[in-house]
Amino acid sequence: VKIRDVEAPDVAAVVRLLTQLGYPADAPAVARRLERLTESDSDRLFVAEVDGEVVGLAGLHVSPSVEYDAPAAKVSAIVVDEDHRRLGIGEALLQAVELDARERGCGLLFLTTAHRRRDAHEFYRRLGFEQTGFRFAKSLD
Ligand SMILES: CC(C)(COP(=O)(O)OP(=O)(O)OC[C@H]1O[C@@H](n2cnc3c(N)ncnc32)[C@H](O)[C@@H]1OP(=O)(O)O)[C@@H](O)C(=O)NCCC(=O)NCCS
């Protein structure tokens, strides 16, 4: 498995993976999002490639913190294609995110996850994350 930064030609694969994650979107919208993310110094989007095919995705967002001296890093949109799970690809993606967060001097790596994603919770625990709280969200649409 090769982990690399997302590139414009990955749009179709990202659409497929986002759909599997429960966030269906059309290609032009995803292309615009990738452009914005690529331009942002605070963000990085990794993809996992196996035999030339993009089969996984994981994002990183770094923000300054008022609670800590060091910035905090958030993992976003981590997903591995359903035909490629349990092969270590998610772990490789999360390791790339963690390494980048460390290199940027972050003191905390965190993420939010829905209650229903029990498989993902096992995955996070296995990779050293602890459940430390609840997430409250309000849609502003
Ligand atoms: C969560 C997810 C990204 C994990 O990716 P993956 O490539 O399958 O995970 P890995 O193969 O790297 O797993 C590493 C370890 O995590 C644990 N793990 C992973 N999936 C698991 C599952 N379904 N049940 C229990 N433990 C699991 C295991 O300990 C595994 O090691 P092992 O296979 O040697 O036992 C993937 O299942 C996925 O895309 N799920 C759907 C989307 C999703 O829920 N994303 C998270 C949003 S918050």
PDB file of C-alpha atoms and ligand atoms in Angstrom:
ATOM      1  CA  VAL A   1       0.000   0.000   0.000  1.00  0.00           C
ATOM      2  CA  LYS A   2       1.245   3.441  -0.968  1.00  0.00           C
ATOM      3  CA  ILE A   3       0.092   6.497   0.985  1.00  0.00           C
ATOM      4  CA  ARG A   4       0.259   9.808  -0.886  1.00  0.00           C
ATOM      5  CA  ASP A   5      -1.431  13.201  -1.092  1.00  0.00           C
ATOM      6  CA  VAL A   6      -4.696  13.372  -2.983  1.00  0.00           C
ATOM      7  CA  GLU A   7      -4.495  14.702  -6.543  1.00  0.00           C
ATOM      8  CA  ALA A   8      -7.100  16.137  -8.914  1.00  0.00           C
ATOM      9  CA  PRO A   9      -7.477  12.885 -10.956  1.00  0.00           C
ATOM     10  CA  ASP A  10      -8.533  11.069  -7.749  1.00  0.00           C
ATOM     11  CA  VAL A  11     -11.961  12.748  -7.779  1.00  0.00           C
ATOM     12  CA  ALA A  12     -13.927   9.671  -8.908  1.00  0.00           C
ATOM     13  CA  ALA A  13     -12.286   7.472  -6.271  1.00  0.00           C
ATOM     14  CA  VAL A  14     -12.910  10.073  -3.570  1.00  0.00           C
ATOM     15  CA  VAL A  15     -16.583  10.275  -4.599  1.00  0.00           C
ATOM     16  CA  ARG A  16     -16.866   6.489  -4.288  1.00  0.00           C
ATOM     17  CA  LEU A  17     -15.170   6.427  -0.877  1.00  0.00           C
ATOM     18  CA  LEU A  18     -17.218   9.363   0.465  1.00  0.00           C
ATOM     19  CA  THR A  19     -20.371   7.560  -0.643  1.00  0.00           C
ATOM     20  CA  GLN A  20     -19.279   4.472   1.308  1.00  0.00           C
ATOM     21  CA  LEU A  21     -18.664   6.716   4.313  1.00  0.00           C
ATOM     22  CA  GLY A  22     -22.225   8.037   4.046  1.00  0.00           C
ATOM     23  CA  TYR A  23     -21.513  11.393   2.383  1.00  0.00           C
ATOM     24  CA  PRO A  24     -22.645  11.027  -1.244  1.00  0.00           C
ATOM     25  CA  ALA A  25     -21.616  13.945  -3.443  1.00  0.00           C
ATOM     26  CA  ASP A  26     -21.211  14.647  -7.133  1.00  0.00           C
ATOM     27  CA  ALA A  27     -17.831  14.876  -8.845  1.00  0.00           C
ATOM     28  CA  PRO A  28     -17.799  18.653  -9.495  1.00  0.00           C
ATOM     29  CA  ALA A  29     -18.562  19.356  -5.825  1.00  0.00           C
ATOM     30  CA  VAL A  30     -15.817  16.987  -4.681  1.00  0.00           C
ATOM     31  CA  ALA A  31     -13.365  18.506  -7.186  1.00  0.00           C
ATOM     32  CA  ARG A  32     -14.031  21.950  -5.649  1.00  0.00           C
ATOM     33  CA  ARG A  33     -13.553  20.576  -2.125  1.00  0.00           C
ATOM     34  CA  LEU A  34     -10.244  18.950  -3.083  1.00  0.00           C
ATOM     35  CA  GLU A  35      -9.070  22.232  -4.572  1.00  0.00           C
ATOM     36  CA  ARG A  36      -9.907  24.143  -1.373  1.00  0.00           C
ATOM     37  CA  LEU A  37      -8.258  21.514   0.833  1.00  0.00           C
ATOM     38  CA  THR A  38      -5.137  21.396  -1.312  1.00  0.00           C
ATOM     39  CA  GLU A  39      -4.811  25.188  -1.075  1.00  0.00           C
ATOM     40  CA  SER A  40      -5.145  25.187   2.724  1.00  0.00           C
ATOM     41  CA  ASP A  41      -1.906  24.945   4.719  1.00  0.00           C
ATOM     42  CA  SER A  42      -3.889  23.639   7.705  1.00  0.00           C
ATOM     43  CA  ASP A  43      -5.236  20.643   5.815  1.00  0.00           C
ATOM     44  CA  ARG A  44      -3.942  17.541   4.163  1.00  0.00           C
ATOM     45  CA  LEU A  45      -5.812  14.726   2.484  1.00  0.00           C
ATOM     46  CA  PHE A  46      -4.085  11.386   2.083  1.00  0.00           C
ATOM     47  CA  VAL A  47      -5.121   8.537  -0.176  1.00  0.00           C
ATOM     48  CA  ALA A  48      -4.062   4.897  -0.049  1.00  0.00           C
ATOM     49  CA  GLU A  49      -3.210   3.273  -3.360  1.00  0.00           C
ATOM     50  CA  VAL A  50      -2.992  -0.471  -4.012  1.00  0.00           C
ATOM     51  CA  ASP A  51      -1.933  -1.661  -7.479  1.00  0.00           C
ATOM     52  CA  GLY A  52      -2.607   1.818  -8.857  1.00  0.00           C
ATOM     53  CA  GLU A  53      -6.140   1.962  -7.437  1.00  0.00           C
ATOM     54  CA  VAL A  54      -7.183   4.454  -4.752  1.00  0.00           C
ATOM     55  CA  VAL A  55      -8.816   2.405  -1.991  1.00  0.00           C
ATOM     56  CA  GLY A  56      -8.657   4.641   1.073  1.00  0.00           C
ATOM     57  CA  LEU A  57      -8.838   8.190   2.284  1.00  0.00           C
ATOM     58  CA  ALA A  58      -7.946  10.118   5.435  1.00  0.00           C
ATOM     59  CA  GLY A  59      -7.840  13.827   6.175  1.00  0.00           C
ATOM     60  CA  LEU A  60      -5.915  15.929   8.660  1.00  0.00           C
ATOM     61  CA  HIS A  61      -6.875  19.390   9.899  1.00  0.00           C
ATOM     62  CA  VAL A  62      -4.525  21.337  12.158  1.00  0.00           C
ATOM     63  CA  SER A  63      -5.705  24.288  14.225  1.00  0.00           C
ATOM     64  CA  PRO A  64      -4.129  26.547  16.827  1.00  0.00           C
ATOM     65  CA  SER A  65      -5.434  25.944  20.318  1.00  0.00           C
ATOM     66  CA  VAL A  66      -6.301  28.244  23.207  1.00  0.00           C
ATOM     67  CA  GLU A  67      -6.317  25.335  25.653  1.00  0.00           C
ATOM     68  CA  TYR A  68      -2.788  24.133  24.841  1.00  0.00           C
ATOM     69  CA  ASP A  69       0.458  25.655  23.633  1.00  0.00           C
ATOM     70  CA  ALA A  70       0.720  23.145  20.814  1.00  0.00           C
ATOM     71  CA  PRO A  71      -1.750  23.020  17.922  1.00  0.00           C
ATOM     72  CA  ALA A  72      -4.299  20.196  17.775  1.00  0.00           C
ATOM     73  CA  ALA A  73      -4.809  17.875  14.829  1.00  0.00           C
ATOM     74  CA  LYS A  74      -8.133  16.402  13.811  1.00  0.00           C
ATOM     75  CA  VAL A  75      -8.519  13.263  11.715  1.00  0.00           C
ATOM     76  CA  SER A  76     -11.361  13.593   9.221  1.00  0.00           C
ATOM     77  CA  ALA A  77     -13.077  11.367   6.681  1.00  0.00           C
ATOM     78  CA  ILE A  78     -11.174   8.146   7.205  1.00  0.00           C
ATOM     79  CA  VAL A  79     -12.533   5.340   5.069  1.00  0.00           C
ATOM     80  CA  VAL A  80     -11.211   2.228   3.335  1.00  0.00           C
ATOM     81  CA  ASP A  81     -13.004   0.667   0.376  1.00  0.00           C
ATOM     82  CA  GLU A  82     -15.287  -2.116   1.571  1.00  0.00           C
ATOM     83  CA  ASP A  83     -13.482  -4.754  -0.533  1.00  0.00           C
ATOM     84  CA  HIS A  84     -10.120  -3.831   0.993  1.00  0.00           C
ATOM     85  CA  ARG A  85     -10.804  -3.715   4.721  1.00  0.00           C
ATOM     86  CA  ARG A  86      -8.857  -5.583   7.418  1.00  0.00           C
ATOM     87  CA  LEU A  87      -5.680  -5.474   5.317  1.00  0.00           C
ATOM     88  CA  GLY A  88      -3.898  -2.788   7.338  1.00  0.00           C
ATOM     89  CA  ILE A  89      -4.759   0.060   4.947  1.00  0.00           C
ATOM     90  CA  GLY A  90      -6.669   2.093   7.550  1.00  0.00           C
ATOM     91  CA  GLU A  91      -3.772   1.693   9.955  1.00  0.00           C
ATOM     92  CA  ALA A  92      -1.294   2.877   7.295  1.00  0.00           C
ATOM     93  CA  LEU A  93      -3.480   5.943   6.606  1.00  0.00           C
ATOM     94  CA  LEU A  94      -3.797   6.816  10.284  1.00  0.00           C
ATOM     95  CA  GLN A  95      -0.049   6.377  10.776  1.00  0.00           C
ATOM     96  CA  ALA A  96       0.578   8.867   7.942  1.00  0.00           C
ATOM     97  CA  VAL A  97      -1.837  11.335   9.564  1.00  0.00           C
ATOM     98  CA  GLU A  98      -0.184  10.905  12.968  1.00  0.00           C
ATOM     99  CA  LEU A  99       3.311  11.336  11.551  1.00  0.00           C
ATOM    100  CA  ASP A 100       2.309  14.553   9.795  1.00  0.00           C
ATOM    101  CA  ALA A 101       0.623  15.852  12.967  1.00  0.00           C
ATOM    102  CA  ARG A 102       3.813  15.142  14.958  1.00  0.00           C
ATOM    103  CA  GLU A 103       5.961  16.828  12.323  1.00  0.00           C
ATOM    104  CA  ARG A 104       3.739  19.928  12.567  1.00  0.00           C
ATOM    105  CA  GLY A 105       4.314  19.999  16.329  1.00  0.00           C
ATOM    106  CA  CYS A 106       0.774  19.038  17.306  1.00  0.00           C
ATOM    107  CA  GLY A 107       0.226  17.941  20.886  1.00  0.00           C
ATOM    108  CA  LEU A 108      -3.072  16.158  20.354  1.00  0.00           C
ATOM    109  CA  LEU A 109      -4.623  13.987  17.665  1.00  0.00           C
ATOM    110  CA  PHE A 110      -8.396  13.625  17.935  1.00  0.00           C
ATOM    111  CA  LEU A 111     -11.450  12.693  15.900  1.00  0.00           C
ATOM    112  CA  THR A 112     -15.184  12.446  16.172  1.00  0.00           C
ATOM    113  CA  THR A 113     -17.169   9.370  15.234  1.00  0.00           C
ATOM    114  CA  ALA A 114     -20.837   8.428  15.176  1.00  0.00           C
ATOM    115  CA  HIS A 115     -22.180   6.071  17.864  1.00  0.00           C
ATOM    116  CA  ARG A 116     -23.244   3.596  15.188  1.00  0.00           C
ATOM    117  CA  ARG A 117     -19.721   3.072  13.808  1.00  0.00           C
ATOM    118  CA  ARG A 118     -18.775   0.349  16.263  1.00  0.00           C
ATOM    119  CA  ASP A 119     -16.225  -1.251  13.925  1.00  0.00           C
ATOM    120  CA  ALA A 120     -14.414   2.058  13.630  1.00  0.00           C
ATOM    121  CA  HIS A 121     -14.377   2.431  17.425  1.00  0.00           C
ATOM    122  CA  GLU A 122     -12.531  -0.881  17.730  1.00  0.00           C
ATOM    123  CA  PHE A 123     -10.114   0.286  15.064  1.00  0.00           C
ATOM    124  CA  TYR A 124      -9.392   3.556  16.917  1.00  0.00           C
ATOM    125  CA  ARG A 125      -8.923   1.812  20.264  1.00  0.00           C
ATOM    126  CA  ARG A 126      -6.552  -0.663  18.681  1.00  0.00           C
ATOM    127  CA  LEU A 127      -4.506   2.250  17.321  1.00  0.00           C
ATOM    128  CA  GLY A 128      -4.115   3.906  20.707  1.00  0.00           C
ATOM    129  CA  PHE A 129      -7.057   6.332  20.840  1.00  0.00           C
ATOM    130  CA  GLU A 130      -9.109   6.635  24.018  1.00  0.00           C
ATOM    131  CA  GLN A 131     -12.741   7.622  24.187  1.00  0.00           C
ATOM    132  CA  THR A 132     -12.658  10.873  26.137  1.00  0.00           C
ATOM    133  CA  GLY A 133     -16.023  12.558  25.582  1.00  0.00           C
ATOM    134  CA  PHE A 134     -19.170  13.095  23.543  1.00  0.00           C
ATOM    135  CA  ARG A 135     -19.713  15.144  20.447  1.00  0.00           C
ATOM    136  CA  PHE A 136     -22.706  17.497  20.182  1.00  0.00           C
ATOM    137  CA  ALA A 137     -23.503  18.835  16.728  1.00  0.00           C
ATOM    138  CA  LYS A 138     -26.080  21.259  15.353  1.00  0.00           C
ATOM    139  CA  SER A 139     -26.742  21.541  11.653  1.00  0.00           C
ATOM    140  CA  LEU A 140     -26.645  25.164  10.484  1.00  0.00           C
ATOM    141  CA  ASP A 141     -28.269  24.482   7.097  1.00  0.00           C
TER     142      ASP A 141
HETATM  143  C1  LIG B   1     -12.599   1.910  10.146  1.00  0.00           C
HETATM  144  C2  LIG B   1     -11.828   1.556   8.870  1.00  0.00           C
HETATM  145  C3  LIG B   1     -11.284   2.850   8.246  1.00  0.00           C
HETATM  146  C4  LIG B   1     -10.665   0.617   9.212  1.00  0.00           C
HETATM  147  O1  LIG B   1      -9.881   0.406   8.051  1.00  0.00           O
HETATM  148  P1  LIG B   1      -9.192  -1.021   7.764  1.00  0.00           P
HETATM  149  O2  LIG B   1      -8.232  -0.831   6.655  1.00  0.00           O
HETATM  150  O3  LIG B   1     -10.244  -2.048   7.561  1.00  0.00           O
HETATM  151  O4  LIG B   1      -8.449  -1.300   9.139  1.00  0.00           O
HETATM  152  P2  LIG B   1      -7.080  -2.112   9.383  1.00  0.00           P
HETATM  153  O5  LIG B   1      -7.052  -3.311   8.512  1.00  0.00           O
HETATM  154  O6  LIG B   1      -5.921  -1.173   9.267  1.00  0.00           O
HETATM  155  O7  LIG B   1      -7.293  -2.545  10.902  1.00  0.00           O
HETATM  156  C5  LIG B   1      -6.302  -2.401  11.901  1.00  0.00           C
HETATM  157  C6  LIG B   1      -6.818  -3.031  13.177  1.00  0.00           C
HETATM  158  O8  LIG B   1      -7.973  -2.320  13.662  1.00  0.00           O
HETATM  159  C7  LIG B   1      -8.940  -3.243  14.195  1.00  0.00           C
HETATM  160  N1  LIG B   1     -10.146  -3.298  13.348  1.00  0.00           N
HETATM  161  C8  LIG B   1     -10.300  -2.818  12.092  1.00  0.00           C
HETATM  162  N2  LIG B   1     -11.545  -3.040  11.638  1.00  0.00           N
HETATM  163  C9  LIG B   1     -12.186  -3.684  12.634  1.00  0.00           C
HETATM  164  C10 LIG B   1     -13.514  -4.202  12.753  1.00  0.00           C
HETATM  165  N3  LIG B   1     -14.404  -4.121  11.751  1.00  0.00           N
HETATM  166  N4  LIG B   1     -13.864  -4.814  13.902  1.00  0.00           N
HETATM  167  C11 LIG B   1     -12.967  -4.929  14.921  1.00  0.00           C
HETATM  168  N5  LIG B   1     -11.682  -4.460  14.863  1.00  0.00           N
HETATM  169  C12 LIG B   1     -11.308  -3.846  13.735  1.00  0.00           C
HETATM  170  C13 LIG B   1      -8.258  -4.620  14.161  1.00  0.00           C
HETATM  171  O9  LIG B   1      -7.547  -4.776  15.365  1.00  0.00           O
HETATM  172  C14 LIG B   1      -7.302  -4.464  12.993  1.00  0.00           C
HETATM  173  O10 LIG B   1      -6.192  -5.339  13.060  1.00  0.00           O
HETATM  174  P3  LIG B   1      -6.379  -6.877  12.589  1.00  0.00           P
HETATM  175  O11 LIG B   1      -7.110  -6.882  11.273  1.00  0.00           O
HETATM  176  O12 LIG B   1      -4.959  -7.366  12.493  1.00  0.00           O
HETATM  177  O13 LIG B   1      -7.178  -7.552  13.667  1.00  0.00           O
HETATM  178  C15 LIG B   1     -12.736   0.807   7.842  1.00  0.00           C
HETATM  179  O14 LIG B   1     -13.353  -0.279   8.489  1.00  0.00           O
HETATM  180  C16 LIG B   1     -13.823   1.665   7.236  1.00  0.00           C
HETATM  181  O15 LIG B   1     -13.598   2.345   6.234  1.00  0.00           O
HETATM  182  N6  LIG B   1     -15.037   1.619   7.819  1.00  0.00           N
HETATM  183  C17 LIG B   1     -16.200   2.342   7.267  1.00  0.00           C
HETATM  184  C18 LIG B   1     -16.043   3.831   7.366  1.00  0.00           C
HETATM  185  C19 LIG B   1     -15.900   4.302   8.792  1.00  0.00           C
HETATM  186  O16 LIG B   1     -16.622   3.887   9.676  1.00  0.00           O
HETATM  187  N7  LIG B   1     -14.957   5.229   8.994  1.00  0.00           N
HETATM  188  C20 LIG B   1     -14.734   5.846  10.271  1.00  0.00           C
HETATM  189  C21 LIG B   1     -15.541   7.094  10.368  1.00  0.00           C
HETATM  190  S1  LIG B   1     -15.499   7.808  11.984  1.00  0.00           S
END
